[in-house]
Short mmCIF file of C-alpha atoms in Angstrom, two decimals:
data_model
loop_
_atom_site.label_atom_id
_atom_site.label_comp_id
_atom_site.label_asym_id
_atom_site.label_seq_id
_atom_site.Cartn_x
_atom_site.Cartn_y
_atom_site.Cartn_z
CA UNK Z 1 -15.86 55.47 68.38
CA UNK Z 2 -16.94 52.02 69.64
CA UNK Z 3 -15.84 49.10 67.49
CA UNK Z 4 -18.32 46.26 67.56
CA UNK Z 5 -17.03 43.07 69.18
CA UNK Z 6 -18.64 39.66 68.94
CA UNK Z 7 -18.01 39.03 72.65
CA UNK Z 8 -20.55 41.75 73.49
CA UNK Z 9 -23.25 40.31 71.24
CA UNK Z 10 -26.10 37.98 72.08
CA UNK Z 11 -28.98 36.37 70.22
CA UNK Z 12 -32.65 36.90 71.01
CA UNK Z 13 -35.30 34.43 69.81
CA UNK Z 14 -39.01 35.23 69.69
CA UNK Z 15 -41.92 33.31 68.18
CA UNK Z 16 -43.99 35.30 65.69
CA UNK Z 17 -47.78 35.47 65.37
CA UNK Z 18 -47.48 35.32 61.55
CA UNK Z 19 -44.70 34.92 59.00
CA UNK Z 20 -42.51 38.02 59.06
CA UNK Z 21 -44.49 39.80 61.80
CA UNK Z 22 -41.95 40.85 64.42
CA UNK Z 23 -42.21 38.94 67.70
CA UNK Z 24 -43.04 40.69 70.96
CA UNK Z 25 -41.59 38.29 73.57
CA UNK Z 26 -37.87 37.57 73.38
CA UNK Z 27 -35.54 35.01 74.95
CA UNK Z 28 -31.80 35.79 75.11
CA UNK Z 29 -29.36 32.94 74.48
CA UNK Z 30 -25.57 32.74 74.45
CA UNK Z 31 -23.96 31.70 71.17
CA UNK Z 32 -20.63 30.57 69.79
CA UNK Z 33 -21.14 32.70 66.71
CA UNK Z 34 -23.75 33.63 64.10
CA UNK Z 35 -23.82 34.15 60.34
CA UNK Z 36 -27.36 35.44 59.83
CA UNK Z 37 -27.72 37.89 56.99
CA UNK Z 38 -29.96 39.28 54.29
CA UNK Z 39 -28.68 39.66 50.75
CA UNK Z 40 -30.33 40.98 47.59
CA UNK Z 41 -29.73 39.72 44.09
CA UNK Z 42 -28.45 42.28 41.60
CA UNK Z 43 -29.41 42.06 37.94
CA UNK Z 44 -26.85 43.26 35.45
CA UNK Z 45 -28.13 45.36 32.56
CA UNK Z 46 -27.10 43.49 29.41
CA UNK Z 47 -28.19 46.19 26.96
CA UNK Z 48 -25.74 48.28 24.92
CA UNK Z 49 -26.14 51.63 23.26
CA UNK Z 50 -23.27 52.81 21.13
CA UNK Z 51 -20.33 52.39 23.53
CA UNK Z 52 -18.74 49.86 25.94
CA UNK Z 53 -20.16 51.36 29.15
CA UNK Z 54 -22.57 49.29 31.25
CA UNK Z 55 -26.05 50.66 31.79
CA UNK Z 56 -27.76 50.78 35.20
CA UNK Z 57 -28.31 47.53 37.11
CA UNK Z 58 -31.34 46.86 39.30
CA UNK Z 59 -31.85 44.93 42.50
CA UNK Z 60 -33.80 41.67 42.58
CA UNK Z 61 -35.02 39.04 45.02
CA UNK Z 62 -34.01 39.04 48.69
CA UNK Z 63 -32.55 36.00 50.44
CA UNK Z 64 -32.36 36.01 54.22
CA UNK Z 65 -31.05 33.36 56.59
CA UNK Z 66 -27.90 31.70 57.87
CA UNK Z 67 -26.69 29.77 60.89
CA UNK Z 68 -25.73 30.16 64.51
CA UNK Z 69 -23.93 27.86 66.94
CA UNK Z 70 -25.31 27.37 70.43
CA UNK Z 71 -24.72 25.13 73.44
CA UNK Z 72 -28.11 23.62 74.28
CA UNK Z 73 -29.25 24.24 77.87
CA UNK Z 74 -32.23 22.93 79.86
CA UNK Z 75 -34.10 26.17 79.10
CA UNK Z 76 -32.99 26.94 75.55
CA UNK Z 77 -33.37 23.41 74.16
CA UNK Z 78 -37.15 23.81 74.14
CA UNK Z 79 -36.91 26.91 71.95
CA UNK Z 80 -34.74 25.11 69.40
CA UNK Z 81 -36.80 21.92 69.19
CA UNK Z 82 -40.08 23.85 69.07
CA UNK Z 83 -38.68 25.68 66.04
CA UNK Z 84 -37.77 22.39 64.36
CA UNK Z 85 -40.67 20.16 65.38
CA UNK Z 86 -43.50 22.44 66.45
CA UNK Z 87 -45.18 22.87 69.83
CA UNK Z 88 -44.68 20.04 72.32
CA UNK Z 89 -47.11 18.01 74.40
CA UNK Z 90 -46.51 19.25 77.94
CA UNK Z 91 -47.32 17.55 81.23
CA UNK Z 92 -46.48 18.17 84.88
CA UNK Z 93 -47.62 20.47 87.65
CA UNK Z 94 -44.21 21.87 88.59
CA UNK Z 95 -40.46 21.75 88.07
CA UNK Z 96 -39.59 19.70 86.14
CA UNK Z 97 -42.20 19.98 83.41
CA UNK Z 98 -42.10 17.37 80.65
CA UNK Z 99 -42.18 18.53 77.03
CA UNK Z 100 -42.36 15.95 74.24
CA UNK Z 101 -41.61 17.12 70.70
CA UNK Z 102 -42.45 14.98 67.66
CA UNK Z 103 -42.20 15.40 63.92
CA UNK Z 104 -45.83 15.35 62.78
CA UNK Z 105 -47.94 17.65 60.58
CA UNK Z 106 -48.70 21.34 60.13
CA UNK Z 107 -46.69 24.45 59.46
CA UNK Z 108 -43.54 25.17 61.43
CA UNK Z 109 -43.56 28.20 63.73
CA UNK Z 110 -41.62 31.24 62.58
CA UNK Z 111 -39.26 33.33 64.67
CA UNK Z 112 -37.71 36.73 64.89
CA UNK Z 113 -33.99 36.11 65.45
CA UNK Z 114 -32.17 39.23 66.63
CA UNK Z 115 -28.44 39.92 67.08
CA UNK Z 116 -27.36 42.68 69.45
CA UNK Z 117 -24.35 44.85 68.57
CA UNK Z 118 -22.79 46.92 71.37
CA UNK Z 119 -21.81 50.17 69.64
CA UNK Z 120 -21.79 53.83 70.71
CA UNK Z 121 -25.43 53.65 69.64
CA UNK Z 122 -26.65 50.10 70.11
CA UNK Z 123 -27.76 48.35 66.93
CA UNK Z 124 -29.96 45.31 66.40
CA UNK Z 125 -30.05 43.06 63.34
CA UNK Z 126 -33.23 41.02 63.11
CA UNK Z 127 -34.12 38.11 60.84
CA UNK Z 128 -37.89 38.10 60.36
CA UNK Z 129 -39.90 35.06 59.36
CA UNK Z 130 -37.10 32.79 60.57
CA UNK Z 131 -38.00 29.18 59.78
CA UNK Z 132 -35.96 26.25 61.09
CA UNK Z 133 -34.00 24.74 58.20
CA UNK Z 134 -31.15 22.53 59.42
CA UNK Z 135 -29.88 21.26 62.77
CA UNK Z 136 -26.58 19.49 63.37
CA UNK Z 137 -25.59 17.84 66.66
CA UNK Z 138 -22.40 15.89 67.39
CA UNK Z 139 -21.90 13.68 70.42
CA UNK Z 140 -18.51 12.55 71.75
CA UNK Z 141 -17.10 11.26 75.07
CA UNK Z 142 -16.59 14.84 76.29
CA UNK Z 143 -17.71 18.32 75.33
CA UNK Z 144 -20.71 20.63 75.39
CA UNK Z 145 -23.92 19.72 73.56
CA UNK Z 146 -23.34 21.99 70.56
CA UNK Z 147 -26.12 22.63 68.07
CA UNK Z 148 -25.46 24.20 64.68
CA UNK Z 149 -28.78 25.79 63.76
CA UNK Z 150 -29.78 26.96 60.28
CA UNK Z 151 -32.67 29.33 59.51
CA UNK Z 152 -34.22 30.78 56.37
CA UNK Z 153 -36.38 33.88 56.58
CA UNK Z 154 -38.30 36.65 54.88
CA UNK Z 155 -35.91 39.54 55.38
CA UNK Z 156 -33.54 41.24 57.81
CA UNK Z 157 -33.78 44.66 59.41
CA UNK Z 158 -31.15 46.74 61.20
CA UNK Z 159 -32.14 49.42 63.70
CA UNK Z 160 -31.51 50.99 67.09
CA UNK Z 161 -34.39 49.34 68.99
CA UNK Z 162 -34.83 45.69 70.04
CA UNK Z 163 -38.13 43.96 69.37
CA UNK Z 164 -38.44 43.30 73.13
CA UNK Z 165 -36.97 45.69 75.67
CA UNK Z 166 -37.54 43.28 78.60
CA UNK Z 167 -36.41 39.88 77.39
CA UNK Z 168 -36.15 36.65 79.36
CA UNK Z 169 -32.46 35.91 79.92
CA UNK Z 170 -31.18 32.37 79.29
CA UNK Z 171 -27.55 33.42 78.63
CA UNK Z 172 -26.27 32.17 82.01
CA UNK Z 173 -28.09 28.83 81.93
CA UNK Z 174 -25.51 26.01 82.25
CA UNK Z 175 -25.31 23.95 79.03
CA UNK Z 176 -25.74 20.22 78.78
CA UNK Z 177 -22.46 18.33 78.28
CA UNK Z 178 -21.58 14.80 77.29
CA UNK Z 179 -20.36 13.58 80.69
CA UNK Z 180 -24.02 13.95 81.72
CA UNK Z 181 -24.86 10.90 79.60
CA UNK Z 182 -25.00 7.91 81.96
CA UNK Z 183 -23.99 4.44 80.77
CA UNK Z 184 -27.63 3.35 80.95
CA UNK Z 185 -28.68 6.30 78.79
CA UNK Z 186 -26.76 5.27 75.66
CA UNK Z 187 -29.19 2.92 73.98
CA UNK Z 188 -28.82 1.13 70.66
CA UNK Z 189 -31.25 -1.46 69.32
CA UNK Z 190 -33.22 -1.35 72.57
CA UNK Z 191 -30.30 -2.07 74.89
CA UNK Z 192 -27.48 -0.21 76.64
CA UNK Z 193 -24.38 0.18 74.49
CA UNK Z 194 -20.84 0.63 75.81
CA UNK Z 195 -19.01 0.71 72.46
CA UNK Z 196 -20.30 3.91 70.83
CA UNK Z 197 -17.56 6.54 70.57
CA UNK Z 198 -19.39 9.21 68.55
CA UNK Z 199 -22.84 10.05 67.16
CA UNK Z 200 -23.84 12.66 64.60
CA UNK Z 201 -27.40 13.84 63.99
CA UNK Z 202 -28.35 15.91 60.95
CA UNK Z 203 -31.91 17.23 60.70
CA UNK Z 204 -33.04 18.90 57.48
CA UNK Z 205 -36.58 20.26 57.17
CA UNK Z 206 -36.09 20.63 53.40
CA UNK Z 207 -37.75 24.01 53.36
CA UNK Z 208 -39.40 25.30 50.21
CA UNK Z 209 -37.83 28.74 50.05
CA UNK Z 210 -38.39 29.91 46.48
CA UNK Z 211 -41.87 31.31 47.09
CA UNK Z 212 -41.80 34.85 45.69
CA UNK Z 213 -44.75 36.82 44.34
CA UNK Z 214 -45.12 39.83 42.09
CA UNK Z 215 -45.62 43.06 44.02
CA UNK Z 216 -43.97 41.84 47.25
CA UNK Z 217 -40.83 44.03 46.98
CA UNK Z 218 -38.57 41.04 46.42
CA UNK Z 219 -39.31 39.45 49.82
CA UNK Z 220 -40.29 35.83 50.27
CA UNK Z 221 -44.06 35.49 50.41
CA UNK Z 222 -43.84 32.32 52.51
CA UNK Z 223 -41.65 29.37 53.47
CA UNK Z 224 -43.16 25.91 53.72
CA UNK Z 225 -41.74 22.73 55.17
CA UNK Z 226 -40.86 19.67 53.14
CA UNK Z 227 -40.35 16.06 54.12
CA UNK Z 228 -38.01 16.14 57.08
CA UNK Z 229 -34.77 14.23 56.61
CA UNK Z 230 -32.97 12.83 59.66
CA UNK Z 231 -29.59 11.28 58.94
CA UNK Z 232 -26.32 10.81 60.74
CA UNK Z 233 -23.72 8.29 61.79
CA UNK Z 234 -22.50 6.29 64.74
CA UNK Z 235 -18.90 5.30 65.37
CA UNK Z 236 -18.42 2.07 67.30
CA UNK Z 237 -15.55 0.02 68.63
CA UNK Z 238 -15.34 -3.24 66.70
CA UNK Z 239 -15.88 -5.88 69.40
CA UNK Z 240 -18.35 -8.15 67.62
CA UNK Z 241 -20.69 -8.31 64.63
CA UNK Z 242 -23.74 -6.73 66.31
CA UNK Z 243 -23.81 -3.57 64.22
CA UNK Z 244 -22.46 -5.22 61.08
CA UNK Z 245 -25.15 -7.89 61.15
CA UNK Z 246 -27.94 -5.33 61.48
CA UNK Z 247 -26.52 -3.32 58.60
CA UNK Z 248 -25.87 -6.32 56.36
CA UNK Z 249 -29.38 -7.69 56.90
CA UNK Z 250 -31.01 -4.26 56.37
CA UNK Z 251 -32.64 -4.63 59.77
CA UNK Z 252 -34.20 -1.50 61.21
CA UNK Z 253 -32.92 -0.56 64.65
CA UNK Z 254 -33.00 2.41 67.03
CA UNK Z 255 -30.79 4.78 68.97
CA UNK Z 256 -31.42 7.20 71.80
CA UNK Z 257 -29.26 9.33 74.10
CA UNK Z 258 -30.14 11.18 77.29
CA UNK Z 259 -28.38 14.05 79.06
CA UNK Z 260 -29.26 14.65 82.74
CA UNK Z 261 -28.50 17.83 84.70
CA UNK Z 262 -30.06 17.82 88.15
CA UNK Z 263 -33.83 17.52 87.68
CA UNK Z 264 -33.54 18.55 84.02
CA UNK Z 265 -32.83 16.19 81.15
CA UNK Z 266 -32.88 15.99 77.36
CA UNK Z 267 -33.51 12.77 75.48
CA UNK Z 268 -33.15 12.47 71.69
CA UNK Z 269 -34.70 9.33 70.21
CA UNK Z 270 -34.61 7.93 66.71
CA UNK Z 271 -36.93 4.92 67.05
CA UNK Z 272 -36.39 3.57 63.53
CA UNK Z 273 -33.09 3.84 61.65
CA UNK Z 274 -31.43 1.87 58.90
CA UNK Z 275 -27.67 1.45 59.02
CA UNK Z 276 -25.62 1.61 55.83
CA UNK Z 277 -23.48 -1.48 55.50
CA UNK Z 278 -19.77 -0.96 55.96
CA UNK Z 279 -17.02 -3.50 56.52
CA UNK Z 280 -14.52 -3.11 59.38
CA UNK Z 281 -11.02 -2.09 58.28
CA UNK Z 282 -7.71 -2.53 60.12
CA UNK Z 283 -6.21 0.68 58.77
CA UNK Z 284 -3.46 1.01 61.40
CA UNK Z 285 -2.13 -0.65 64.55
CA UNK Z 286 -4.74 0.98 66.82
CA UNK Z 287 -8.23 -0.05 67.91
CA UNK Z 288 -10.60 -0.77 65.06
CA UNK Z 289 -13.56 1.57 64.82
CA UNK Z 290 -16.38 1.46 62.28
CA UNK Z 291 -18.52 4.37 61.12
CA UNK Z 292 -22.07 3.43 60.21
CA UNK Z 293 -24.16 6.04 58.44
CA UNK Z 294 -27.90 5.89 59.08
CA UNK Z 295 -31.21 7.24 57.86
CA UNK Z 296 -34.26 7.61 60.10
CA UNK Z 297 -37.88 6.95 59.15
CA UNK Z 298 -41.26 7.09 60.85
CA UNK Z 299 -41.86 4.46 63.51
CA UNK Z 300 -45.46 3.30 63.67
CA UNK Z 301 -45.51 2.91 67.45
CA UNK Z 302 -43.83 6.22 68.24
CA UNK Z 303 -45.73 7.93 65.37
CA UNK Z 304 -42.60 9.92 64.50
CA UNK Z 305 -39.03 9.54 63.25
CA UNK Z 306 -37.64 11.96 65.84
CA UNK Z 307 -38.86 12.27 69.41
CA UNK Z 308 -37.29 14.76 71.78
CA UNK Z 309 -38.20 14.73 75.48
CA UNK Z 310 -37.16 17.69 77.63
CA UNK Z 311 -37.58 17.91 81.39
CA UNK Z 312 -36.93 21.45 82.63
CA UNK Z 313 -38.22 24.30 84.86
CA UNK Z 314 -40.06 26.03 81.99
CA UNK Z 315 -43.82 25.48 82.16
CA UNK Z 316 -44.66 26.18 78.52
CA UNK Z 317 -42.98 26.64 75.14
#
């Protein structure tokens, strides 16, 4: 008997032609772990009939979704940001191609998200109708570019066949890491910044998930996007009042970071953010650092609140 081990598993992403219609083309990615699952509500029978025994329960609505953790790579990053922002504008005649993702209008694409289990008979768990829900990214002086990705979907299936028997393999693609951020590629308020020690990005598509209809076997009928929320924080060394002054005056500013790996690169831009005011505090005898929370909003010039630019060998996403 073969006991399933996470080390033997992998995730396969494929874009669907319609919500909940299994994808046909899959892309394998390496993960740090996944918690994707389908669960069904159970309704307790509250009736009584002459004794203290419970009467039969019935099953109810189905909830499917969860998260996975993945190191973004030059090839996989396009899959993740397409899921969260929609199809990019692509230019270029060869490696590297330039893909620009923006938060604009229209429905988000849906994905089939499949987990492989290496058992005596291989098994595959697949989330259908996967819609990008939340994305968390943390930046520090060292480390891989880790994305915590949340999806909501229509349902899950478990079976012995993958949705694509000849996937494209991205599992050995080298991830981006934070030493690939050059000094000139840490920009705050339109200028290079040397005092940022950490950045957190939190993207929430505020999905409308409670769309169930009569006669649909308890599955979600659809998932629609809401107003995207982009929040986060920056941690800075307290050398002067630059950040404090912007926050205190409620002055909108910007931040962008760029990772470069050979001819490939990833740039995340928030062209319009508002810092939450916070006073510096000398809480111990060490260097003073200040955490400023921020909220992003649409910039008129960029026509988006979040712009992601990916240069990579992939011609189309």
